[in-house]
Each structure stands twice: as structure tokens, then as C-alpha cells.
């Protein structure tokens, strides 16, 4: 099976489960025009996040790693009118593009874009959040899950993106900080009794990767 086939299948699935969406298309176009890398989630993955937020009945969502706000739009659209999403982004240009995209999407009333390294902005936040989506610098993933737990309650859903890294996650010798950070995350999870977690491999237009899904199963 080739990446070309995964992409074709993604297109087929998208034609059946995704409605035409000029707002999201424009968010991607504006991100590209501003020179942002195309490392956003794929459309069907964005909808997967949207569905997770709906299933969780999320009213408060935390995102770590905004980029141009593509996944932010998917998540924020799952919120009720009085819901809130806080998204953390280190790069001021990315945050600026995301803010414009969220304004065009009519979501700025419920989204707070915080600029700065997430490890600096996380201590300013007050929980509990109902869902946390982690998709920033991978070497910090253990710290981010630690913060997610501190800002959670029993039942909070935690999702971490890009945990398979084209299969390289099983290789301890890559010297790649993102792979090593992901491996540390799995080692930590194996010893964290407050989380019940699984991970699922994915293929598609964005290549071969995977999501980690966890739920807080302890009173915090
Ligand atoms: C993969 S992109 C996020 C993609 C986005 N979640 C989406 O799917 O549309 C990762 C983002 O994390 C940001 N980032 C990297 N290190 C960070 C840090 N220490 N704190 C906050 N954001 C960071 C990058 O600037 C980049 O915009
Ligand atoms: Mg990602």
C-alpha cells in the first residue's frame, strides 16, 4: 500500500463524511500564503477531534500547538455558545495567522490564543478542562501530559498527535528528539495510574502516524 493510495482513500472518505467547507479551506490557504508549514491535522482527523469533543460534551478545551488554527476551528466548533477553548502557540506569526482564521470562522468569541512557549503559559491556566489536545514540540510531551493532568478532572479526555512518526517510535537509536520524546511519553504512560490510554496507528494524506487517546480515571 502506497502513500498515494492512502491519499486517494482519504479523498474518498472525505467526499462522504466531510461537507464542503470554505472556512476551513480558506484557513489552510491563508496559512500556506503566510508560509506556515502544512503540518496541520488532515480534514478527516480534524473531524475526528470534533467528534471526540462532542462525545465528551466538552465545554472547556485546551489545545497545545495552534499553528494556523486549523485543528482549533474543528475543536471550537464542537463547543456550545458559552464554551471556551484556550490554544497555546509559541510562534507569534502562527498565532497571528490563527487569530485571523478564527475571526473569519466566527469563533474568536470563544477562543483564547495565548502566545509564548507552552511551558510558560500553562502555569497561568485554571482547569479543569474537559478535553486537551497536545500537538506541539514532541520532546515536551511528557511535560504537556503532566500539565494536562494538573488541569483535568476525572473523565477529562487527552489526545496526543503524531505518536507513531512513520513507525520510528519503536527505534531507540534514531537520535531524533521528537521520536525520543514520544518514547518517553509511552514509558511515562505505562507508569501513570491516573490515566487509561490507548494508541492507534493512522495512515492517510498526512502519511503514517498515530493518535494517543487517554482518559483520566482517577479523582484528582
Ligand atoms: C503540528 S503544529 C500544530 C498543528 C495544529 N494543531 C493543527 O493540527 O492544525 C505545532 C505547533 O506547535 C508550535 N510549538 C512548537 N513549540 C511550542 C512550544 N514550546 N509552545 C507552544 N507551541 C509550540 C509550533 O510553532 C507549531 O505552530
Ligand atoms: Mg500533529
PDB file of C-alpha atoms and ligand atoms in Angstrom, residues 39-41 63 65-67 70-71 88-91 94 116-118 133 135-137 144, ligand 1:
ATOM      1  CA  UNK A  39       1.654  20.148   9.487  1.00  0.00           C
ATOM      2  CA  UNK A  40      -1.974  20.610  10.496  1.00  0.00           C
ATOM      3  CA  UNK A  41      -4.170  17.557  11.030  1.00  0.00           C
ATOM      4  CA  UNK A  63      -5.005  22.877  22.798  1.00  0.00           C
ATOM      5  CA  UNK A  65       0.175  23.808  19.434  1.00  0.00           C
ATOM      6  CA  UNK A  66      -2.078  26.095  17.371  1.00  0.00           C
ATOM      7  CA  UNK A  67      -0.212  26.607  14.059  1.00  0.00           C
ATOM      8  CA  UNK A  70      -6.983  24.508  11.674  1.00  0.00           C
ATOM      9  CA  UNK A  71      -7.480  21.912  14.432  1.00  0.00           C
ATOM     10  CA  UNK A  88      -1.159  27.813  23.187  1.00  0.00           C
ATOM     11  CA  UNK A  89       1.312  28.798  20.469  1.00  0.00           C
ATOM     12  CA  UNK A  90       4.988  29.753  20.759  1.00  0.00           C
ATOM     13  CA  UNK A  91       5.369  31.431  17.365  1.00  0.00           C
ATOM     14  CA  UNK A  94       1.497  31.397  13.697  1.00  0.00           C
ATOM     15  CA  UNK A 116       4.528  32.017  24.184  1.00  0.00           C
ATOM     16  CA  UNK A 117       6.219  28.706  24.929  1.00  0.00           C
ATOM     17  CA  UNK A 118       3.507  26.466  26.368  1.00  0.00           C
ATOM     18  CA  UNK A 133      -5.302  18.191  22.512  1.00  0.00           C
ATOM     19  CA  UNK A 135       0.206  18.789  19.182  1.00  0.00           C
ATOM     20  CA  UNK A 136       3.295  20.976  19.715  1.00  0.00           C
ATOM     21  CA  UNK A 137       7.017  20.249  20.218  1.00  0.00           C
ATOM     22  CA  UNK A 144       2.446  18.526  28.491  1.00  0.00           C
TER      23      UNK A 144
HETATM   24  C1  LIG B   1       1.988  20.482  14.425  1.00  0.00           C
HETATM   25  S1  LIG B   1       1.810  22.191  14.661  1.00  0.00           S
HETATM   26  C2  LIG B   1       0.152  22.313  15.291  1.00  0.00           C
HETATM   27  C3  LIG B   1      -0.880  21.912  14.281  1.00  0.00           C
HETATM   28  C4  LIG B   1      -2.294  22.218  14.685  1.00  0.00           C
HETATM   29  N1  LIG B   1      -2.614  21.593  15.965  1.00  0.00           N
HETATM   30  C5  LIG B   1      -3.241  21.698  13.617  1.00  0.00           C
HETATM   31  O1  LIG B   1      -3.386  20.467  13.529  1.00  0.00           O
HETATM   32  O2  LIG B   1      -3.832  22.496  12.885  1.00  0.00           O
HETATM   33  C6  LIG B   1       2.778  22.509  16.085  1.00  0.00           C
HETATM   34  C7  LIG B   1       2.723  23.938  16.567  1.00  0.00           C
HETATM   35  O3  LIG B   1       3.298  23.974  17.874  1.00  0.00           O
HETATM   36  C8  LIG B   1       4.034  25.158  17.985  1.00  0.00           C
HETATM   37  N2  LIG B   1       5.031  24.994  19.056  1.00  0.00           N
HETATM   38  C9  LIG B   1       6.263  24.451  18.983  1.00  0.00           C
HETATM   39  N3  LIG B   1       6.871  24.503  20.169  1.00  0.00           N
HETATM   40  C10 LIG B   1       5.998  25.083  21.020  1.00  0.00           C
HETATM   41  C11 LIG B   1       6.039  25.418  22.401  1.00  0.00           C
HETATM   42  N4  LIG B   1       7.111  25.165  23.150  1.00  0.00           N
HETATM   43  N5  LIG B   1       4.960  26.003  22.936  1.00  0.00           N
HETATM   44  C12 LIG B   1       3.855  26.259  22.198  1.00  0.00           C
HETATM   45  N6  LIG B   1       3.762  25.978  20.891  1.00  0.00           N
HETATM   46  C13 LIG B   1       4.816  25.395  20.307  1.00  0.00           C
HETATM   47  C14 LIG B   1       4.660  25.360  16.613  1.00  0.00           C
HETATM   48  O4  LIG B   1       5.047  26.716  16.433  1.00  0.00           O
HETATM   49  C15 LIG B   1       3.525  24.917  15.701  1.00  0.00           C
HETATM   50  O5  LIG B   1       2.731  26.003  15.333  1.00  0.00           O
END
